[in-house]
Amino acid sequence: MPITGATTQAVNGLTARWAGPASGGTVFSAAGVWPLLAFLADGAQGTARAELARALGVPAEQAAAAARELLAELADAQALDSALGLWTQRTLEPREEWAAGLPTDAHGVLTGDPALDQRELDAWADKRTGGLIERMPVEVRADTALVLASALALRTTWLRPFEVRPVRPSAGPWQGRTLRGLNRRSVRLDRVGVATVPGGRVTEVRVLGDNGVDVHLLLGDERMTPGQVLAAGTAVLDGTCPVVRGSSLPYGPAGPGLRVEERPCAGPQQPTLEVTTAAFEVRAHHDLLDLHGLFGLTAARDARQGHFPGISASPLAVGSARQSVLARFDALGFEAAAVTAVAAAPGAPPPTPRYTATVVTAAFDRPFGFLAVHRETRLVLMAGWVTEPAPLR
């Protein structure tokens, strides 16, 4: 069953909220966290259940079904590899009705030997992400009773590749550096647009992949924070903020890094869009408990009592929750992966022109954001902020 618009909106809402406190270069995947929180909510009670439902944006009684739909959609997507895994101590028996809602063959066993169990979980992360994430983000300890993890990997090739050219920004944080610049021309003017939100304006360029995953590049007004820019990108996906597309932009400076002009040319030409950006690789490791309120895990951390009687009769509390993420953007395509885990513990001068042509230029030559988006559902799979572009080598 395809995921509903309500589930997409809920996951994208978590993306926007997670982006709020972002600073510096980062990448994260709310789509990797959301199913884990949903299955926890399904087995939670009391305050922990209410907090998880608020973080998810859906009622707790609907969370597991929505998570199953989300995982099924991701599994069917050509560009994606996704998986969910559960490991428990031999002495901990998950409730049948809760475990039945997980994907088949998801359940493994923790032996009680931390080194051996860590190797097994690391191998799972490495295999499920095609080597992009080599280690499980949580550490298995002797008292680890349960580990619930998700893996998400995506790869796409651009429908129209970029050309690699040196880029030397003349202003801003990257001034004086020679970057691995990426440039391409297109006649699809509406692949660029300018969104207006309360914090300012954001230029969005959509870079289409060949298998249903696109990357949206986002450049905001210089005074805007990363969180404001990324939230604007999710609002564009949800249709909740106005966007002026490239074919309707006025001449002159039209948005951050964006200009529309008439250029002389030797013969009749279609209007064109010229995009210049920089290649990048971003890695990040997140401790979700640092933002326990955002993820609905405040009460669930309290090891003085159990919070998940719907998961097991054994009392459980969240001991750790982490995510490791990688994203790469280059001339030919994009690849990214995230592994998220929750561990529970007890307690030349041209010829004279005769014509002119409209040219829209978009330059991403200072820190910018990006969203990797599942085209059909408009679900944000990865989000990030680039502060360290790749140098030209």
mmCIF file of C-alpha atoms in Angstrom:
data_model
loop_
_atom_site.group_PDB
_atom_site.id
_atom_site.type_symbol
_atom_site.label_atom_id
_atom_site.label_comp_id
_atom_site.label_asym_id
_atom_site.label_seq_id
_atom_site.Cartn_x
_atom_site.Cartn_y
_atom_site.Cartn_z
ATOM 1 C CA MET A 1 0.000 0.000 0.000
ATOM 2 C CA PRO A 2 1.493 3.407 -0.906
ATOM 3 C CA ILE A 3 2.147 5.759 1.958
ATOM 4 C CA THR A 4 -0.482 8.385 2.600
ATOM 5 C CA GLY A 5 -0.039 12.110 2.248
ATOM 6 C CA ALA A 6 -0.516 12.366 6.006
ATOM 7 C CA THR A 7 2.496 10.115 6.633
ATOM 8 C CA THR A 8 4.648 12.065 4.173
ATOM 9 C CA GLN A 9 3.587 15.303 5.860
ATOM 10 C CA ALA A 10 4.409 13.844 9.293
ATOM 11 C CA VAL A 11 7.891 12.687 8.253
ATOM 12 C CA ASN A 12 8.616 15.954 6.430
ATOM 13 C CA GLY A 13 7.404 17.831 9.489
ATOM 14 C CA LEU A 14 9.981 15.997 11.612
ATOM 15 C CA THR A 15 12.605 16.912 8.999
ATOM 16 C CA ALA A 16 11.712 20.600 9.304
ATOM 17 C CA ARG A 17 11.778 20.522 13.114
ATOM 18 C CA TRP A 18 15.095 18.649 13.192
ATOM 19 C CA ALA A 19 16.560 21.268 10.844
ATOM 20 C CA GLY A 20 15.600 24.050 13.255
ATOM 21 C CA PRO A 21 18.617 23.818 15.591
ATOM 22 C CA ALA A 22 21.037 22.825 12.788
ATOM 23 C CA SER A 23 24.330 24.702 12.574
ATOM 24 C CA GLY A 24 27.416 23.976 10.530
ATOM 25 C CA GLY A 25 27.733 21.251 7.938
ATOM 26 C CA THR A 26 25.376 18.360 8.596
ATOM 27 C CA VAL A 27 23.144 15.698 7.069
ATOM 28 C CA PHE A 28 20.299 13.779 8.677
ATOM 29 C CA SER A 29 17.396 11.497 7.814
ATOM 30 C CA ALA A 30 14.061 11.873 9.555
ATOM 31 C CA ALA A 31 12.817 9.092 7.264
ATOM 32 C CA GLY A 32 15.313 6.806 9.009
ATOM 33 C CA VAL A 33 14.219 7.804 12.505
ATOM 34 C CA TRP A 34 10.449 7.999 12.051
ATOM 35 C CA PRO A 35 9.675 4.256 11.667
ATOM 36 C CA LEU A 36 11.659 3.436 14.811
ATOM 37 C CA LEU A 37 9.788 6.043 16.833
ATOM 38 C CA ALA A 38 6.520 4.712 15.403
ATOM 39 C CA PHE A 39 7.190 1.131 16.511
ATOM 40 C CA LEU A 40 8.295 2.377 19.933
ATOM 41 C CA ALA A 41 5.084 4.403 20.227
ATOM 42 C CA ASP A 42 3.048 1.302 19.343
ATOM 43 C CA GLY A 43 4.463 -0.513 22.373
ATOM 44 C CA ALA A 44 4.682 2.428 24.778
ATOM 45 C CA GLN A 45 2.383 3.531 27.559
ATOM 46 C CA GLY A 46 1.769 6.639 29.649
ATOM 47 C CA THR A 47 3.846 9.770 29.177
ATOM 48 C CA ALA A 48 6.316 8.050 26.846
ATOM 49 C CA ARG A 49 3.484 7.086 24.471
ATOM 50 C CA ALA A 50 2.059 10.627 24.436
ATOM 51 C CA GLU A 51 5.485 12.209 23.816
ATOM 52 C CA LEU A 52 6.267 9.836 20.956
ATOM 53 C CA ALA A 53 2.890 10.511 19.323
ATOM 54 C CA ARG A 54 3.553 14.275 19.438
ATOM 55 C CA ALA A 55 6.992 13.795 17.884
ATOM 56 C CA LEU A 56 5.570 11.567 15.148
ATOM 57 C CA GLY A 57 2.657 13.834 14.289
ATOM 58 C CA VAL A 58 0.214 10.886 14.199
ATOM 59 C CA PRO A 59 -1.774 9.129 16.959
ATOM 60 C CA ALA A 60 0.151 6.317 18.636
ATOM 61 C CA GLU A 61 -2.503 3.746 17.683
ATOM 62 C CA GLN A 62 -1.935 4.570 14.001
ATOM 63 C CA ALA A 63 1.858 4.760 14.160
ATOM 64 C CA ALA A 64 2.805 1.129 13.487
ATOM 65 C CA ALA A 65 0.526 0.837 10.448
ATOM 66 C CA ALA A 66 1.939 4.070 9.030
ATOM 67 C CA ALA A 67 5.483 2.833 9.646
ATOM 68 C CA ARG A 68 4.776 -0.433 7.819
ATOM 69 C CA GLU A 69 3.395 1.497 4.844
ATOM 70 C CA LEU A 70 6.435 3.763 4.852
ATOM 71 C CA LEU A 71 8.894 0.863 4.963
ATOM 72 C CA ALA A 72 7.007 -0.973 2.196
ATOM 73 C CA GLU A 73 7.109 2.115 -0.033
ATOM 74 C CA LEU A 74 10.837 2.555 0.563
ATOM 75 C CA ALA A 75 11.478 -1.126 -0.134
ATOM 76 C CA ASP A 76 9.664 -0.879 -3.478
ATOM 77 C CA ALA A 77 11.504 2.242 -4.627
ATOM 78 C CA GLN A 78 14.073 1.530 -7.334
ATOM 79 C CA ALA A 79 16.628 3.996 -5.989
ATOM 80 C CA LEU A 80 16.501 2.815 -2.390
ATOM 81 C CA ASP A 81 17.656 -0.022 -0.207
ATOM 82 C CA SER A 82 15.989 -0.049 3.195
ATOM 83 C CA ALA A 83 15.802 -2.461 6.077
ATOM 84 C CA LEU A 84 14.686 -2.723 9.670
ATOM 85 C CA GLY A 85 16.311 -4.977 12.240
ATOM 86 C CA LEU A 86 15.496 -6.053 15.787
ATOM 87 C CA TRP A 87 17.891 -7.831 18.143
ATOM 88 C CA THR A 88 16.949 -8.948 21.653
ATOM 89 C CA GLN A 89 18.547 -10.833 24.514
ATOM 90 C CA ARG A 90 17.644 -14.494 24.657
ATOM 91 C CA THR A 91 15.835 -13.874 27.944
ATOM 92 C CA LEU A 92 13.676 -11.072 26.508
ATOM 93 C CA GLU A 93 10.548 -12.219 24.704
ATOM 94 C CA PRO A 94 8.933 -9.587 22.458
ATOM 95 C CA ARG A 95 5.157 -9.680 22.497
ATOM 96 C CA GLU A 96 3.918 -11.590 19.457
ATOM 97 C CA GLU A 97 1.403 -8.963 18.409
ATOM 98 C CA TRP A 98 4.091 -6.250 18.436
ATOM 99 C CA ALA A 99 6.783 -8.296 16.665
ATOM 100 C CA ALA A 100 4.248 -9.427 14.042
ATOM 101 C CA GLY A 101 4.057 -5.828 12.829
ATOM 102 C CA LEU A 102 7.760 -5.765 11.963
ATOM 103 C CA PRO A 103 9.111 -6.863 8.573
ATOM 104 C CA THR A 104 9.625 -10.622 8.231
ATOM 105 C CA ASP A 105 13.088 -11.979 9.119
ATOM 106 C CA ALA A 106 13.870 -8.780 11.051
ATOM 107 C CA HIS A 107 14.462 -10.456 14.426
ATOM 108 C CA GLY A 108 17.925 -11.490 15.585
ATOM 109 C CA VAL A 109 19.402 -12.465 18.938
ATOM 110 C CA LEU A 110 21.965 -10.751 21.171
ATOM 111 C CA THR A 111 24.357 -13.371 22.552
ATOM 112 C CA GLY A 112 25.428 -11.351 25.568
ATOM 113 C CA ASP A 113 28.993 -11.066 24.246
ATOM 114 C CA PRO A 114 29.280 -7.321 23.447
ATOM 115 C CA ALA A 115 32.211 -7.691 21.047
ATOM 116 C CA LEU A 116 30.547 -10.480 19.071
ATOM 117 C CA ASP A 117 27.185 -8.693 18.985
ATOM 118 C CA GLN A 118 28.815 -5.424 17.911
ATOM 119 C CA ARG A 119 30.524 -7.157 14.998
ATOM 120 C CA GLU A 120 27.215 -8.663 13.882
ATOM 121 C CA LEU A 121 25.375 -5.344 14.042
ATOM 122 C CA ASP A 122 28.222 -3.509 12.300
ATOM 123 C CA ALA A 123 28.155 -6.086 9.511
ATOM 124 C CA TRP A 124 24.395 -5.561 9.158
ATOM 125 C CA ALA A 125 24.850 -1.780 8.806
ATOM 126 C CA ASP A 126 27.659 -2.213 6.281
ATOM 127 C CA LYS A 127 25.706 -4.704 4.171
ATOM 128 C CA ARG A 128 22.415 -2.800 4.224
ATOM 129 C CA THR A 129 24.064 0.455 3.079
ATOM 130 C CA GLY A 130 26.378 -1.023 0.465
ATOM 131 C CA GLY A 131 29.442 -0.089 2.504
ATOM 132 C CA LEU A 132 28.519 3.585 2.952
ATOM 133 C CA ILE A 133 27.961 3.215 6.719
ATOM 134 C CA GLU A 134 30.374 0.664 8.173
ATOM 135 C CA ARG A 135 29.314 0.655 11.820
ATOM 136 C CA MET A 136 26.100 0.580 13.807
ATOM 137 C CA PRO A 137 25.797 3.967 15.529
ATOM 138 C CA VAL A 138 24.938 2.516 18.970
ATOM 139 C CA GLU A 139 27.364 0.574 21.146
ATOM 140 C CA VAL A 140 26.268 -2.854 22.330
ATOM 141 C CA ARG A 141 26.934 -3.397 26.018
ATOM 142 C CA ALA A 142 26.534 -6.375 28.312
ATOM 143 C CA ASP A 143 23.242 -4.971 29.633
ATOM 144 C CA THR A 144 21.786 -4.090 26.221
ATOM 145 C CA ALA A 145 18.437 -5.844 26.147
ATOM 146 C CA LEU A 146 17.123 -4.754 22.740
ATOM 147 C CA VAL A 147 18.327 -2.941 19.626
ATOM 148 C CA LEU A 148 15.894 -1.624 17.019
ATOM 149 C CA ALA A 149 17.592 -0.244 13.901
ATOM 150 C CA SER A 150 16.808 1.048 10.421
ATOM 151 C CA ALA A 151 19.078 1.379 7.390
ATOM 152 C CA LEU A 152 18.399 3.527 4.352
ATOM 153 C CA ALA A 153 20.664 3.847 1.300
ATOM 154 C CA LEU A 154 19.957 5.647 -1.951
ATOM 155 C CA ARG A 155 21.814 6.130 -5.200
ATOM 156 C CA THR A 156 20.740 8.020 -8.282
ATOM 157 C CA THR A 157 22.345 9.121 -11.549
ATOM 158 C CA TRP A 158 21.480 12.543 -12.944
ATOM 159 C CA LEU A 159 19.313 12.602 -16.046
ATOM 160 C CA ARG A 160 21.602 15.387 -17.261
ATOM 161 C CA PRO A 161 25.134 15.224 -15.814
ATOM 162 C CA PHE A 162 27.142 18.235 -14.751
ATOM 163 C CA GLU A 163 30.448 19.377 -16.221
ATOM 164 C CA VAL A 164 33.300 19.777 -13.750
ATOM 165 C CA ARG A 165 34.783 23.265 -13.801
ATOM 166 C CA PRO A 166 36.833 25.247 -11.300
ATOM 167 C CA VAL A 167 34.749 27.663 -9.229
ATOM 168 C CA ARG A 168 36.406 30.532 -7.351
ATOM 169 C CA PRO A 169 33.815 32.465 -5.335
ATOM 170 C CA SER A 170 34.515 36.188 -5.293
ATOM 171 C CA ALA A 171 32.721 36.800 -1.995
ATOM 172 C CA GLY A 172 31.333 34.980 1.023
ATOM 173 C CA PRO A 173 32.788 32.217 3.236
ATOM 174 C CA TRP A 174 34.299 30.358 0.257
ATOM 175 C CA GLN A 175 36.071 33.388 -1.218
ATOM 176 C CA GLY A 176 39.613 32.667 -2.390
ATOM 177 C CA ARG A 177 39.108 28.889 -2.592
ATOM 178 C CA THR A 178 39.162 26.830 -5.779
ATOM 179 C CA LEU A 179 36.251 24.417 -5.617
ATOM 180 C CA ARG A 180 35.207 21.375 -7.606
ATOM 181 C CA GLY A 181 32.504 23.307 -9.402
ATOM 182 C CA LEU A 182 29.650 21.624 -11.242
ATOM 183 C CA ASN A 183 27.941 23.354 -14.149
ATOM 184 C CA ARG A 184 25.151 22.463 -16.547
ATOM 185 C CA ARG A 185 22.660 24.105 -18.911
ATOM 186 C CA SER A 186 19.024 23.198 -19.453
ATOM 187 C CA VAL A 187 15.968 24.547 -21.232
ATOM 188 C CA ARG A 188 13.764 23.522 -18.266
ATOM 189 C CA LEU A 189 13.406 26.941 -16.632
ATOM 190 C CA ASP A 190 10.848 25.705 -14.125
ATOM 191 C CA ARG A 191 13.422 23.455 -12.470
ATOM 192 C CA VAL A 192 14.332 26.638 -10.574
ATOM 193 C CA GLY A 193 12.011 28.645 -8.359
ATOM 194 C CA VAL A 194 12.003 31.227 -5.604
ATOM 195 C CA ALA A 195 10.042 30.546 -2.416
ATOM 196 C CA THR A 196 9.063 33.294 -0.013
ATOM 197 C CA VAL A 197 8.771 32.465 3.686
ATOM 198 C CA PRO A 198 8.611 34.713 6.774
ATOM 199 C CA GLY A 199 12.406 34.493 7.216
ATOM 200 C CA GLY A 200 13.244 35.545 3.652
ATOM 201 C CA ARG A 201 13.562 34.125 0.149
ATOM 202 C CA VAL A 202 14.979 30.756 -0.878
ATOM 203 C CA THR A 203 16.141 29.724 -4.350
ATOM 204 C CA GLU A 204 15.361 26.070 -5.115
ATOM 205 C CA VAL A 205 16.863 24.075 -7.984
ATOM 206 C CA ARG A 206 15.632 20.541 -8.634
ATOM 207 C CA VAL A 207 18.230 18.082 -9.940
ATOM 208 C CA LEU A 208 16.422 15.018 -11.308
ATOM 209 C CA GLY A 209 17.718 11.490 -10.903
ATOM 210 C CA ASP A 210 17.025 8.628 -13.290
ATOM 211 C CA ASN A 211 15.224 6.391 -10.799
ATOM 212 C CA GLY A 212 12.662 8.492 -8.979
ATOM 213 C CA VAL A 213 14.886 10.343 -6.492
ATOM 214 C CA ASP A 214 15.670 14.039 -6.945
ATOM 215 C CA VAL A 215 17.900 16.422 -5.015
ATOM 216 C CA HIS A 216 16.613 19.922 -4.300
ATOM 217 C CA LEU A 217 19.375 22.506 -3.786
ATOM 218 C CA LEU A 218 18.368 25.391 -1.518
ATOM 219 C CA LEU A 219 20.070 28.798 -1.210
ATOM 220 C CA GLY A 220 18.557 31.313 1.182
ATOM 221 C CA ASP A 221 19.045 35.004 1.815
ATOM 222 C CA GLU A 222 22.340 35.484 3.650
ATOM 223 C CA ARG A 223 20.657 36.368 6.955
ATOM 224 C CA MET A 224 18.678 33.104 7.033
ATOM 225 C CA THR A 225 19.677 30.183 9.249
ATOM 226 C CA PRO A 226 20.132 26.621 7.941
ATOM 227 C CA GLY A 227 16.952 25.617 9.736
ATOM 228 C CA GLN A 228 14.936 28.358 8.041
ATOM 229 C CA VAL A 229 16.241 27.418 4.598
ATOM 230 C CA LEU A 230 15.614 23.684 4.997
ATOM 231 C CA ALA A 231 12.172 24.281 6.496
ATOM 232 C CA ALA A 232 11.348 26.426 3.464
ATOM 233 C CA GLY A 233 12.343 23.516 1.227
ATOM 234 C CA THR A 234 9.955 21.155 3.014
ATOM 235 C CA ALA A 235 7.201 23.797 2.828
ATOM 236 C CA VAL A 236 7.664 23.928 -0.952
ATOM 237 C CA LEU A 237 7.168 20.153 -1.089
ATOM 238 C CA ASP A 238 4.027 20.371 1.031
ATOM 239 C CA GLY A 239 2.664 23.244 -1.065
ATOM 240 C CA THR A 240 2.355 25.524 1.956
ATOM 241 C CA CYS A 241 4.443 28.450 0.689
ATOM 242 C CA PRO A 242 4.295 30.392 -2.600
ATOM 243 C CA VAL A 243 6.890 29.650 -5.295
ATOM 244 C CA VAL A 244 7.613 31.649 -8.437
ATOM 245 C CA ARG A 245 9.022 29.307 -11.098
ATOM 246 C CA GLY A 246 11.796 30.202 -13.521
ATOM 247 C CA SER A 247 9.596 30.986 -16.514
ATOM 248 C CA SER A 248 7.754 33.642 -14.459
ATOM 249 C CA LEU A 249 10.721 35.334 -12.766
ATOM 250 C CA PRO A 250 11.360 39.036 -13.410
ATOM 251 C CA TYR A 251 14.519 40.242 -15.130
ATOM 252 C CA GLY A 252 17.451 41.222 -12.936
ATOM 253 C CA PRO A 253 18.281 39.785 -9.498
ATOM 254 C CA ALA A 254 15.397 37.380 -8.929
ATOM 255 C CA GLY A 255 16.387 35.534 -5.752
ATOM 256 C CA PRO A 256 19.394 34.427 -3.699
ATOM 257 C CA GLY A 257 22.176 33.576 -6.163
ATOM 258 C CA LEU A 258 19.686 33.928 -9.021
ATOM 259 C CA ARG A 259 19.598 36.316 -11.966
ATOM 260 C CA VAL A 260 17.502 36.603 -15.145
ATOM 261 C CA GLU A 261 18.920 38.496 -18.121
ATOM 262 C CA GLU A 262 18.836 38.873 -21.881
ATOM 263 C CA ARG A 263 22.087 37.875 -23.589
ATOM 264 C CA PRO A 264 23.091 38.539 -27.190
ATOM 265 C CA CYS A 265 23.422 35.446 -29.377
ATOM 266 C CA ALA A 266 24.204 34.701 -33.011
ATOM 267 C CA GLY A 267 20.928 32.897 -33.743
ATOM 268 C CA PRO A 268 17.531 32.122 -32.245
ATOM 269 C CA GLN A 269 17.859 30.250 -28.920
ATOM 270 C CA GLN A 270 15.465 28.865 -26.351
ATOM 271 C CA PRO A 271 15.558 30.358 -22.864
ATOM 272 C CA THR A 272 18.099 28.461 -20.774
ATOM 273 C CA LEU A 273 18.836 27.729 -17.153
ATOM 274 C CA GLU A 274 22.500 27.665 -16.093
ATOM 275 C CA VAL A 275 23.229 26.096 -12.708
ATOM 276 C CA THR A 276 26.587 26.271 -10.967
ATOM 277 C CA THR A 277 27.146 24.499 -7.678
ATOM 278 C CA ALA A 278 29.912 22.623 -5.879
ATOM 279 C CA ALA A 279 30.478 18.931 -5.307
ATOM 280 C CA PHE A 280 30.281 17.881 -1.679
ATOM 281 C CA GLU A 281 30.537 15.036 0.781
ATOM 282 C CA VAL A 282 28.936 15.433 4.208
ATOM 283 C CA ARG A 283 29.136 13.006 7.130
ATOM 284 C CA ALA A 284 27.382 13.366 10.464
ATOM 285 C CA HIS A 285 26.757 11.408 13.646
ATOM 286 C CA HIS A 286 23.766 12.362 15.779
ATOM 287 C CA ASP A 287 22.943 11.526 19.381
ATOM 288 C CA LEU A 288 19.159 11.698 19.277
ATOM 289 C CA LEU A 289 18.975 11.936 23.057
ATOM 290 C CA ASP A 290 20.641 15.348 22.851
ATOM 291 C CA LEU A 291 17.322 16.411 21.280
ATOM 292 C CA HIS A 292 15.133 14.043 23.318
ATOM 293 C CA GLY A 293 12.230 16.487 23.339
ATOM 294 C CA LEU A 294 12.204 16.694 19.534
ATOM 295 C CA PHE A 295 12.050 12.911 19.175
ATOM 296 C CA GLY A 296 9.600 12.245 22.006
ATOM 297 C CA LEU A 297 12.170 10.374 24.084
ATOM 298 C CA THR A 298 12.223 12.449 27.287
ATOM 299 C CA ALA A 299 10.191 10.156 29.507
ATOM 300 C CA ALA A 300 11.435 7.009 27.751
ATOM 301 C CA ARG A 301 14.988 7.671 29.030
ATOM 302 C CA ASP A 302 13.958 7.194 32.647
ATOM 303 C CA ALA A 303 15.385 3.801 33.583
ATOM 304 C CA ARG A 304 13.653 3.747 36.949
ATOM 305 C CA GLN A 305 10.618 2.191 35.301
ATOM 306 C CA GLY A 306 9.576 0.429 32.118
ATOM 307 C CA HIS A 307 7.839 2.366 29.346
ATOM 308 C CA PHE A 308 7.137 -0.254 26.677
ATOM 309 C CA PRO A 309 4.846 -3.006 28.009
ATOM 310 C CA GLY A 310 3.478 -3.461 24.498
ATOM 311 C CA ILE A 311 6.932 -4.561 23.322
ATOM 312 C CA SER A 312 7.826 -6.948 26.144
ATOM 313 C CA ALA A 313 6.793 -7.903 29.656
ATOM 314 C CA SER A 314 10.379 -7.065 30.662
ATOM 315 C CA PRO A 315 10.677 -3.410 31.729
ATOM 316 C CA LEU A 316 12.509 -1.359 29.072
ATOM 317 C CA ALA A 317 13.835 2.179 28.820
ATOM 318 C CA VAL A 318 15.735 3.897 26.018
ATOM 319 C CA GLY A 319 19.460 3.781 26.827
ATOM 320 C CA SER A 320 20.797 5.257 23.594
ATOM 321 C CA ALA A 321 19.543 6.453 20.225
ATOM 322 C CA ARG A 322 21.898 7.502 17.446
ATOM 323 C CA GLN A 323 22.139 8.028 13.691
ATOM 324 C CA SER A 324 25.120 7.939 11.323
ATOM 325 C CA VAL A 325 24.688 9.557 7.898
ATOM 326 C CA LEU A 326 26.679 10.160 4.711
ATOM 327 C CA ALA A 327 25.763 12.122 1.563
ATOM 328 C CA ARG A 328 27.787 12.673 -1.647
ATOM 329 C CA PHE A 329 26.856 14.944 -4.573
ATOM 330 C CA ASP A 330 28.991 15.010 -7.726
ATOM 331 C CA ALA A 331 28.895 15.454 -11.479
ATOM 332 C CA LEU A 332 27.189 12.143 -12.281
ATOM 333 C CA GLY A 333 24.878 11.572 -9.365
ATOM 334 C CA PHE A 334 24.098 11.416 -5.668
ATOM 335 C CA GLU A 335 24.426 8.739 -3.019
ATOM 336 C CA ALA A 336 23.540 8.753 0.640
ATOM 337 C CA ALA A 337 22.944 6.401 3.531
ATOM 338 C CA ALA A 338 21.710 6.533 7.103
ATOM 339 C CA VAL A 339 21.704 3.962 9.871
ATOM 340 C CA THR A 340 19.606 4.751 12.928
ATOM 341 C CA ALA A 341 19.468 2.632 16.063
ATOM 342 C CA VAL A 342 17.728 2.701 19.415
ATOM 343 C CA ALA A 343 19.107 0.532 22.194
ATOM 344 C CA ALA A 344 16.987 -0.351 25.188
ATOM 345 C CA ALA A 345 18.436 -1.313 28.526
ATOM 346 C CA PRO A 346 16.807 -2.482 31.725
ATOM 347 C CA GLY A 347 16.165 0.134 34.068
ATOM 348 C CA ALA A 348 37.256 35.120 -28.240
ATOM 349 C CA PRO A 349 35.030 38.078 -29.365
ATOM 350 C CA PRO A 350 31.819 36.631 -30.729
ATOM 351 C CA PRO A 351 30.307 37.749 -34.029
ATOM 352 C CA THR A 352 28.017 40.753 -33.927
ATOM 353 C CA PRO A 353 24.796 39.458 -32.385
ATOM 354 C CA ARG A 354 21.503 39.678 -34.183
ATOM 355 C CA TYR A 355 19.402 37.986 -31.518
ATOM 356 C CA THR A 356 18.986 37.828 -27.744
ATOM 357 C CA ALA A 357 18.053 34.928 -25.473
ATOM 358 C CA THR A 358 16.767 34.740 -21.921
ATOM 359 C CA VAL A 359 19.259 33.139 -19.531
ATOM 360 C CA VAL A 360 18.501 32.270 -15.903
ATOM 361 C CA THR A 361 21.671 31.726 -13.847
ATOM 362 C CA ALA A 362 21.700 30.079 -10.421
ATOM 363 C CA ALA A 363 24.968 30.061 -8.463
ATOM 364 C CA PHE A 364 25.375 28.069 -5.242
ATOM 365 C CA ASP A 365 28.739 29.541 -4.227
ATOM 366 C CA ARG A 366 28.197 29.901 -0.467
ATOM 367 C CA PRO A 367 26.736 27.539 2.181
ATOM 368 C CA PHE A 368 23.481 25.952 1.015
ATOM 369 C CA GLY A 369 21.015 23.242 1.909
ATOM 370 C CA PHE A 370 19.770 20.152 0.120
ATOM 371 C CA LEU A 371 16.888 17.706 0.290
ATOM 372 C CA ALA A 372 16.927 14.247 -1.300
ATOM 373 C CA VAL A 373 13.295 13.622 -2.239
ATOM 374 C CA HIS A 374 11.308 10.579 -3.343
ATOM 375 C CA ARG A 375 9.648 12.108 -6.402
ATOM 376 C CA GLU A 376 6.359 10.183 -6.365
ATOM 377 C CA THR A 377 5.473 10.766 -2.706
ATOM 378 C CA ARG A 378 7.469 14.005 -2.122
ATOM 379 C CA LEU A 379 8.938 12.349 0.960
ATOM 380 C CA VAL A 380 12.231 13.840 2.176
ATOM 381 C CA LEU A 381 14.724 10.981 2.532
ATOM 382 C CA MET A 382 17.791 13.027 3.498
ATOM 383 C CA ALA A 383 18.377 16.665 4.400
ATOM 384 C CA GLY A 384 21.593 18.538 4.936
ATOM 385 C CA TRP A 385 23.624 21.731 4.965
ATOM 386 C CA VAL A 386 26.890 22.172 3.047
ATOM 387 C CA THR A 387 29.628 24.299 4.578
ATOM 388 C CA GLU A 388 32.689 22.444 3.228
ATOM 389 C CA PRO A 389 32.426 21.886 -0.550
ATOM 390 C CA ALA A 390 34.890 19.619 -2.319
ATOM 391 C CA PRO A 391 38.108 21.309 -3.461
ATOM 392 C CA LEU A 392 39.258 20.977 -7.056
ATOM 393 C CA ARG A 393 41.878 18.238 -7.288
#
